[in-house]
Amino acid sequence: MGAPRLSSTPLPGIGVRYDLTTREQRRLSVVAHRDGSRTLSAYRKDDPDACALSVRLSSAEATTLIDALMPAHHSPSLLSTTELGLVAERVELSATSHWNGRLLGDTRMRTETGVSIVAVLRRAEAIPSPTPDFRLAGGDTLIVIGTREGVDAAAETLGRE
């Protein structure tokens, strides 16, 4: 079996399309949009030009899908939080969030939900251990660790408009 064929095509004003032909001769494509979202498309086996499925994913959804497809990319030396009853998740702060422009401490996240925000991803920068006086911005991705219930509550709080 040969290596999978992957090609890329620039899409001016849109992003880049990546096309993959699998060993079963199935065609998949991913359009990496300039805004960070992705469109995943699968084509019919009997007609490789006919799209059978097309799904638009936000940047956070695409990252979650990558984690599902590539769990081995995690280093074995990293703490497995599930063994401890904890989960770690990325929570995206929308531009319309009530917390956009406000201080992290104002969320009272640890007090209200019991979770810790261990880092904030902003554009191409990671801010580890943000302090209570850290100012949140729409588009930030917060790395949250806590119980399943706490992380769900944190996502709900951060999603408040």
XYZ file of N, CA, C and O in Angstrom:
644
model
N 0.847 -1.180 0.000
C 0.000 0.000 0.000
C 0.889 1.239 0.000
O 1.771 1.388 0.834
N 0.641 2.176 -0.903
C 1.405 3.412 -0.970
C 0.894 4.425 0.031
O -0.138 4.241 0.659
N 1.640 5.496 0.162
C 1.229 6.575 1.057
C -0.023 7.249 0.489
O -0.197 7.325 -0.722
N -0.901 7.723 1.348
C -2.086 8.436 0.860
C -1.666 9.658 0.050
O -0.664 10.293 0.357
N -2.432 9.961 -0.988
C -2.146 11.133 -1.818
C -2.866 12.343 -1.234
O -4.064 12.326 -1.048
N -2.084 13.399 -0.967
C -2.657 14.641 -0.457
C -2.160 15.770 -1.333
O -0.972 15.885 -1.594
N -3.095 16.571 -1.802
C -2.702 17.736 -2.594
C -3.366 18.964 -1.987
O -4.342 18.860 -1.260
N -2.795 20.126 -2.248
C -3.386 21.368 -1.749
C -3.562 22.338 -2.899
O -2.765 22.366 -3.835
N -4.635 23.111 -2.785
C -4.956 24.101 -3.808
C -5.291 25.420 -3.124
O -6.233 25.471 -2.320
N -4.535 26.482 -3.399
C -4.891 27.788 -2.821
C -6.238 28.254 -3.372
O -6.518 28.084 -4.565
N -7.063 28.803 -2.498
C -8.356 29.367 -2.891
C -8.325 30.848 -2.529
O -8.625 31.215 -1.384
N -7.920 31.707 -3.462
C -7.756 33.131 -3.153
C -8.999 33.728 -2.481
O -10.119 33.516 -2.929
N -8.754 34.425 -1.379
C -9.832 35.069 -0.639
C -10.592 34.121 0.275
O -11.439 34.557 1.050
N -10.329 32.824 0.179
C -11.054 31.829 0.983
C -10.117 31.115 1.931
O -10.342 31.043 3.129
N -9.041 30.525 1.396
C -8.110 29.742 2.199
C -7.391 28.734 1.325
O -6.958 29.051 0.219
N -7.309 27.502 1.800
C -6.624 26.433 1.076
C -7.490 25.181 1.130
O -8.062 24.866 2.181
N -7.599 24.484 -0.012
C -8.310 23.204 -0.037
C -7.286 22.080 -0.073
O -6.346 22.109 -0.870
N -7.464 21.107 0.818
C -6.622 19.920 0.855
C -7.462 18.743 0.387
O -8.571 18.531 0.881
N -6.952 17.989 -0.591
C -7.656 16.827 -1.122
C -6.877 15.570 -0.785
O -5.660 15.512 -0.985
N -7.588 14.571 -0.283
C -6.991 13.291 0.081
C -7.718 12.189 -0.662
O -8.955 12.168 -0.687
N -6.958 11.287 -1.259
C -7.526 10.080 -1.841
C -7.070 8.924 -0.965
O -5.868 8.713 -0.770
N -8.021 8.186 -0.387
C -7.698 7.099 0.532
C -7.268 5.847 -0.234
O -7.417 5.774 -1.462
N -6.793 4.861 0.507
C -6.383 3.602 -0.138
C -7.561 2.897 -0.774
O -7.392 2.083 -1.664
N -8.783 3.207 -0.326
C -9.993 2.640 -0.933
C -10.507 3.512 -2.082
O -11.622 3.349 -2.535
N -9.648 4.459 -2.513
C -9.975 5.366 -3.622
C -11.190 6.247 -3.321
O -11.955 6.607 -4.216
N -11.367 6.618 -2.042
C -12.407 7.559 -1.647
C -11.772 8.939 -1.580
O -10.627 9.091 -1.159
N -12.513 9.968 -2.024
C -12.003 11.342 -1.990
C -12.586 12.097 -0.814
O -13.792 12.089 -0.596
N -11.693 12.754 -0.074
C -12.066 13.650 1.015
C -11.400 14.983 0.754
O -10.316 15.035 0.168
N -12.040 16.051 1.189
C -11.383 17.348 1.096
C -11.665 18.145 2.353
O -12.677 17.956 3.019
N -10.716 19.015 2.675
C -10.860 19.952 3.790
C -10.515 21.320 3.246
O -9.438 21.520 2.679
N -11.436 22.261 3.404
C -11.138 23.648 3.063
C -10.801 24.349 4.372
O -11.624 24.388 5.291
N -9.562 24.829 4.474
C -9.111 25.592 5.630
C -9.400 27.064 5.332
O -8.689 27.689 4.557
N -10.486 27.570 5.912
C -10.897 28.948 5.663
C -9.983 29.917 6.412
O -9.418 29.584 7.453
N -9.869 31.110 5.887
C -9.000 32.125 6.495
C -9.421 32.481 7.908
O -8.610 32.884 8.720
N -10.715 32.313 8.243
C -11.193 32.655 9.589
C -10.937 31.545 10.612
O -11.325 31.654 11.764
N -10.259 30.452 10.192
C -9.946 29.360 11.101
C -10.923 28.207 11.045
O -10.644 27.133 11.553
N -12.099 28.418 10.431
C -13.059 27.322 10.319
C -12.608 26.358 9.224
O -11.687 26.653 8.454
N -13.235 25.207 9.190
C -12.908 24.177 8.212
C -14.201 23.638 7.616
O -15.212 23.554 8.311
N -14.151 23.250 6.352
C -15.254 22.529 5.730
C -14.715 21.172 5.313
O -13.771 21.081 4.529
N -15.308 20.124 5.886
C -14.920 18.750 5.584
C -15.945 18.187 4.607
O -17.147 18.258 4.865
N -15.470 17.643 3.487
C -16.367 17.082 2.483
C -15.924 15.678 2.107
O -14.723 15.395 2.025
N -16.902 14.807 1.906
C -16.653 13.439 1.446
C -17.422 13.250 0.146
O -18.557 13.716 0.007
N -16.794 12.557 -0.796
C -17.373 12.401 -2.126
C -17.823 10.968 -2.342
O -17.277 10.025 -1.759
N -18.817 10.800 -3.202
C -19.373 9.476 -3.481
C -18.340 8.588 -4.160
O -17.567 9.048 -4.989
N -18.357 7.306 -3.782
C -17.409 6.350 -4.348
C -17.700 6.105 -5.827
O -16.781 6.001 -6.636
N -18.993 6.053 -6.198
C -19.362 5.781 -7.588
C -19.237 7.009 -8.485
O -19.222 6.893 -9.699
N -19.129 8.199 -7.880
C -18.950 9.432 -8.645
C -18.107 10.393 -7.803
O -18.631 11.153 -7.002
N -16.776 10.333 -7.969
C -15.891 11.119 -7.106
C -16.041 12.634 -7.252
O -15.447 13.381 -6.483
N -16.854 13.086 -8.191
C -17.119 14.521 -8.315
C -18.399 14.932 -7.589
O -18.695 16.118 -7.488
N -19.171 13.946 -7.103
C -20.430 14.234 -6.409
C -20.189 14.209 -4.906
O -19.768 13.204 -4.343
N -20.462 15.322 -4.255
C -20.254 15.440 -2.812
C -21.407 14.744 -2.078
O -22.574 15.044 -2.316
N -21.060 13.797 -1.205
C -22.064 13.066 -0.440
C -22.317 13.719 0.916
O -23.379 13.567 1.501
N -21.320 14.445 1.443
C -21.421 15.058 2.759
C -20.501 16.264 2.821
O -19.369 16.202 2.359
N -21.000 17.357 3.374
C -20.179 18.536 3.581
C -20.567 19.136 4.930
O -21.747 19.388 5.176
N -19.565 19.322 5.801
C -19.814 19.813 7.153
C -18.875 20.977 7.427
O -17.663 20.843 7.269
N -19.438 22.107 7.849
C -18.625 23.265 8.233
C -18.340 23.173 9.725
O -19.257 22.990 10.521
N -17.079 23.266 10.110
C -16.656 23.157 11.502
C -16.009 24.457 11.955
O -15.205 25.031 11.222
N -16.333 24.897 13.156
C -15.621 26.046 13.726
C -14.192 25.600 14.015
O -13.875 24.405 14.004
N -13.343 26.549 14.316
C -11.962 26.228 14.666
C -11.909 25.281 15.854
O -11.153 24.297 15.853
N -12.716 25.529 16.867
C -12.735 24.674 18.058
C -13.247 23.271 17.712
O -12.727 22.277 18.220
N -14.276 23.191 16.860
C -14.797 21.884 16.457
C -13.760 21.109 15.651
O -13.606 19.895 15.829
N -13.028 21.796 14.783
C -11.981 21.138 14.003
C -10.893 20.601 14.923
O -10.407 19.475 14.740
N -10.519 21.370 15.940
C -9.512 20.923 16.900
C -9.997 19.688 17.657
O -9.244 18.739 17.865
N -11.276 19.677 18.037
C -11.850 18.525 18.726
C -11.842 17.295 17.824
O -11.514 16.190 18.272
N -12.160 17.483 16.546
C -12.126 16.367 15.602
C -10.703 15.839 15.434
O -10.483 14.629 15.389
N -9.735 16.727 15.377
C -8.332 16.300 15.288
C -7.978 15.434 16.494
O -7.343 14.391 16.361
N -8.400 15.856 17.687
C -8.129 15.075 18.893
C -8.753 13.685 18.796
O -8.168 12.704 19.246
N -9.951 13.589 18.210
C -10.612 12.291 18.063
C -9.894 11.412 17.036
O -9.791 10.206 17.212
N -9.390 12.031 15.972
C -8.721 11.267 14.919
C -7.291 10.906 15.274
O -6.756 9.903 14.799
N -6.647 11.719 16.091
C -5.217 11.541 16.373
C -4.923 11.499 17.872
O -4.093 12.254 18.354
N -5.555 10.627 18.649
C -5.271 10.647 20.086
C -3.820 10.312 20.397
O -3.313 10.695 21.439
N -3.129 9.646 19.492
C -1.735 9.271 19.743
C -0.790 10.465 19.692
O 0.356 10.349 20.078
N -1.274 11.640 19.230
C -0.368 12.787 19.167
C -0.074 13.356 20.555
O 0.821 14.156 20.713
N -0.815 12.893 21.572
C -0.550 13.348 22.927
C 0.656 12.599 23.488
O 0.791 11.402 23.308
N 1.499 13.302 24.152
C 2.692 12.699 24.747
C 2.286 11.779 25.890
O 1.453 12.155 26.722
N 2.872 10.586 25.984
C 2.533 9.692 27.088
C 2.954 10.245 28.449
O 2.474 9.801 29.474
N 3.835 11.243 28.460
C 4.261 11.820 29.737
C 3.258 12.837 30.267
O 3.372 13.277 31.409
N 2.250 13.213 29.462
C 1.244 14.158 29.925
C 0.295 13.468 30.895
O -0.012 12.287 30.758
N -0.195 14.204 31.870
C -1.134 13.686 32.844
C -2.439 13.323 32.157
O -2.998 14.122 31.404
N -2.918 12.124 32.397
C -4.211 11.715 31.867
C -5.264 12.122 32.880
O -5.432 11.466 33.912
N -5.961 13.191 32.610
C -6.896 13.732 33.590
C -8.096 12.817 33.795
O -8.686 12.829 34.865
N -8.461 12.009 32.789
C -9.641 11.162 32.937
C -9.443 10.126 34.037
O -10.398 9.731 34.691
N -8.203 9.677 34.267
C -7.943 8.714 35.338
C -8.213 9.333 36.707
O -8.435 8.623 37.678
N -8.191 10.641 36.800
C -8.398 11.341 38.059
C -9.819 11.887 38.192
O -10.120 12.592 39.148
N -10.683 11.605 37.216
C -12.036 12.135 37.243
C -12.113 13.577 36.780
O -13.090 14.271 37.047
N -11.072 14.045 36.088
C -11.039 15.409 35.576
C -11.062 15.394 34.059
O -10.688 14.413 33.441
N -11.484 16.498 33.489
C -11.415 16.670 32.040
C -10.737 17.994 31.742
O -10.780 18.922 32.543
N -10.094 18.053 30.597
C -9.489 19.292 30.109
C -10.119 19.580 28.767
O -10.171 18.699 27.908
N -10.620 20.776 28.596
C -11.264 21.137 27.335
C -10.903 22.545 26.922
O -10.513 23.371 27.747
N -11.067 22.776 25.630
C -10.920 24.117 25.069
C -12.313 24.744 25.018
O -13.246 24.127 24.522
N -12.434 25.960 25.518
C -13.702 26.685 25.469
C -13.441 27.999 24.756
O -12.623 28.804 25.203
N -14.134 28.202 23.642
C -13.929 29.415 22.855
C -14.841 30.528 23.357
O -16.021 30.306 23.624
N -14.265 31.711 23.497
C -15.022 32.887 23.930
C -15.446 33.655 22.683
O -14.591 34.104 21.911
N -16.750 33.783 22.489
C -17.219 34.477 21.283
C -17.108 35.987 21.451
O -17.012 36.512 22.561
N -17.141 36.672 20.329
C -17.077 38.139 20.348
C -18.313 38.728 21.011
O -18.271 39.848 21.519
N -19.420 37.967 21.054
C -20.657 38.468 21.656
C -20.805 38.033 23.116
O -21.818 38.315 23.734
N -19.783 37.371 23.656
C -19.846 36.924 25.046
C -19.920 38.117 25.992
O -19.280 39.151 25.785
N -20.658 37.936 27.056
C -20.751 38.935 28.131
C -19.360 39.246 28.693
O -19.113 40.352 29.177
N -18.437 38.280 28.609
C -17.109 38.415 29.217
C -16.072 39.024 28.285
O -14.953 39.287 28.709
N -16.419 39.273 27.031
C -15.494 39.895 26.076
C -15.081 41.268 26.615
O -15.923 42.127 26.865
N -13.775 41.468 26.825
C -13.263 42.746 27.323
C -13.228 42.853 28.839
O -12.745 43.835 29.379
N -13.731 41.836 29.527
C -13.753 41.871 30.997
C -12.576 41.087 31.573
O -11.930 40.312 30.889
N -12.339 41.282 32.853
C -11.238 40.603 33.525
C -11.620 39.162 33.861
O -12.768 38.881 34.222
N -10.641 38.274 33.756
C -10.858 36.866 34.066
C -11.401 36.699 35.480
O -12.323 35.915 35.718
N -10.864 37.447 36.428
C -11.318 37.357 37.819
C -12.790 37.690 37.988
O -13.445 37.180 38.900
N -13.329 38.541 37.110
C -14.746 38.907 37.199
C -15.664 37.714 36.940
O -16.822 37.718 37.359
N -15.160 36.697 36.257
C -15.990 35.518 35.969
C -16.235 34.680 37.221
O -17.178 33.896 37.243
N -15.359 34.814 38.234
C -15.420 34.007 39.448
C -15.487 32.515 39.099
O -16.184 31.731 39.728
N -14.744 32.151 38.052
C -14.806 30.810 37.488
C -14.501 29.722 38.518
O -15.240 28.755 38.643
N -13.400 29.852 39.245
C -13.035 28.801 40.206
C -14.061 28.728 41.335
O -14.475 27.648 41.744
N -14.501 29.867 41.834
C -15.476 29.907 42.928
C -16.817 29.336 42.493
O -17.436 28.550 43.219
N -17.276 29.717 41.296
C -18.616 29.326 40.836
C -18.682 27.920 40.260
O -19.719 27.258 40.372
N -17.593 27.452 39.592
C -17.655 26.157 38.897
C -16.629 25.152 39.400
O -16.740 23.966 39.087
N -15.612 25.615 40.131
C -14.557 24.730 40.610
C -13.498 24.406 39.571
O -12.597 23.619 39.837
N -13.563 25.008 38.395
C -12.572 24.720 37.348
C -11.414 25.702 37.418
O -11.523 26.779 37.989
N -10.324 25.286 36.809
C -9.168 26.169 36.657
C -8.969 26.470 35.182
O -9.061 25.569 34.347
N -8.710 27.723 34.880
C -8.336 28.115 33.522
C -6.818 28.150 33.526
O -6.210 29.015 34.152
N -6.218 27.156 32.862
C -4.772 26.977 32.953
C -4.014 27.702 31.851
O -2.801 27.898 31.968
N -4.709 28.094 30.790
C -4.052 28.835 29.709
C -5.113 29.480 28.832
O -6.277 29.071 28.836
N -4.681 30.495 28.101
C -5.538 31.139 27.099
C -4.760 31.157 25.790
O -3.582 31.534 25.768
N -5.412 30.708 24.737
C -4.822 30.773 23.405
C -5.429 31.972 22.698
O -6.641 32.086 22.583
N -4.555 32.868 22.254
C -5.012 34.089 21.572
C -4.181 34.227 20.311
O -2.974 34.411 20.379
N -4.869 34.141 19.168
C -4.189 34.134 17.862
C -3.107 33.058 17.879
O -3.421 31.910 18.122
N -1.864 33.402 17.666
C -0.789 32.406 17.637
C -0.038 32.347 18.967
O 1.015 31.753 19.053
N -0.596 32.958 20.012
C 0.097 33.061 21.293
C -0.615 32.239 22.363
O -1.836 32.203 22.418
N 0.157 31.581 23.217
C -0.389 30.885 24.376
C -0.004 31.668 25.622
O 1.157 32.026 25.805
N -0.997 31.947 26.453
C -0.753 32.660 27.705
C -0.995 31.657 28.837
O -2.147 31.351 29.162
N 0.084 31.100 29.422
C -0.105 30.127 30.496
C -0.467 30.816 31.804
O -0.074 31.954 32.056
N -1.232 30.124 32.639
C -1.589 30.582 33.988
C -2.038 32.039 34.015
O -1.442 32.875 34.709
N -3.116 32.377 33.293
C -3.563 33.780 33.309
C -4.017 34.185 34.716
O -4.629 33.402 35.434
N -3.665 35.396 35.094
C -3.998 35.918 36.425
C -5.405 36.520 36.407
O -5.966 36.770 35.334
N -5.989 36.774 37.584
C -7.338 37.344 37.634
C -7.467 38.676 36.893
O -8.553 39.024 36.441
N -6.356 39.426 36.742
C -6.444 40.718 36.048
C -6.225 40.581 34.533
O -6.129 41.588 33.829
N -6.206 39.346 34.032
C -6.077 39.118 32.591
C -7.387 39.503 31.914
O -8.472 39.096 32.330
N -7.292 40.330 30.848
C -8.484 40.805 30.142
C -8.827 39.846 29.005
O -8.040 39.608 28.112
N -10.036 39.280 29.057
C -10.514 38.350 28.036
C -10.885 39.093 26.759
O -11.271 40.266 26.805
N -10.796 38.399 25.637
C -11.164 38.990 24.348
C -11.892 37.951 23.503
O -11.569 36.754 23.557
N -12.860 38.405 22.734
C -13.562 37.514 21.819
C -12.563 36.811 20.909
O -11.613 37.421 20.440
N -12.757 35.523 20.705
C -11.835 34.736 19.908
C -10.820 33.989 20.751
O -10.158 33.080 20.260
N -10.692 34.354 22.041
C -9.803 33.608 22.929
C -10.311 32.178 23.066
O -11.517 31.933 23.082
N -9.380 31.251 23.201
C -9.721 29.872 23.550
C -9.127 29.615 24.922
O -7.916 29.738 25.113
N -9.989 29.285 25.873
C -9.555 29.051 27.247
C -9.373 27.557 27.461
O -10.241 26.765 27.080
N -8.250 27.164 28.042
C -8.005 25.771 28.394
C -8.467 25.612 29.840
O -7.917 26.219 30.757
N -9.509 24.795 30.014
C -10.214 24.660 31.285
C -10.051 23.233 31.805
O -10.238 22.281 31.044
N -9.713 23.083 33.078
C -9.594 21.760 33.699
C -10.468 21.718 34.941
O -10.468 22.649 35.754
N -11.223 20.625 35.063
C -12.078 20.425 36.229
C -12.899 19.163 36.064
O -12.626 18.346 35.188
N -13.930 19.021 36.878
C -14.842 17.895 36.720
C -15.658 18.106 35.453
O -15.728 19.232 34.923
N -16.282 17.062 34.972
C -17.137 17.171 33.780
C -18.220 18.219 34.022
O -18.475 19.071 33.179
N -18.836 18.183 35.185
C -19.907 19.125 35.503
C -19.366 20.554 35.560
O -20.002 21.493 35.086
N -18.193 20.717 36.179
C -17.597 22.046 36.295
C -17.232 22.629 34.943
O -17.468 23.813 34.685
N -16.640 21.795 34.072
C -16.257 22.275 32.732
C -17.506 22.647 31.928
O -17.521 23.671 31.238
N -18.567 21.843 32.049
C -19.820 22.172 31.354
C -20.386 23.499 31.867
O -20.843 24.331 31.083
N -20.339 23.696 33.190
C -20.831 24.948 33.776
C -19.972 26.131 33.324
O -20.491 27.219 33.034
N -18.657 25.929 33.242
C -17.760 26.992 32.786
C -18.073 27.368 31.340
O -18.123 28.561 30.997
N -18.287 26.364 30.485
C -18.604 26.634 29.075
C -19.917 27.410 28.971
O -20.031 28.336 28.170
N -20.895 27.055 29.815
C -22.166 27.759 29.802
C -21.990 29.213 30.276
O -22.507 30.135 29.662
N -21.218 29.401 31.337
C -20.958 30.748 31.862
C -20.244 31.602 30.819
O -20.629 32.746 30.571
N -19.201 31.042 30.219
C -18.423 31.799 29.236
C -19.220 32.078 27.957
O -18.946 33.037 27.255
N -20.213 31.241 27.674
C -21.033 31.437 26.478
C -22.130 32.458 26.671
O -22.823 32.815 25.709
N -22.327 32.928 27.906
C -23.384 33.901 28.190
C -23.179 35.171 27.377
O -22.085 35.696 27.307
N -24.245 35.654 26.767
C -24.146 36.885 25.953
C -24.673 38.069 26.697
O -25.350 37.967 27.675
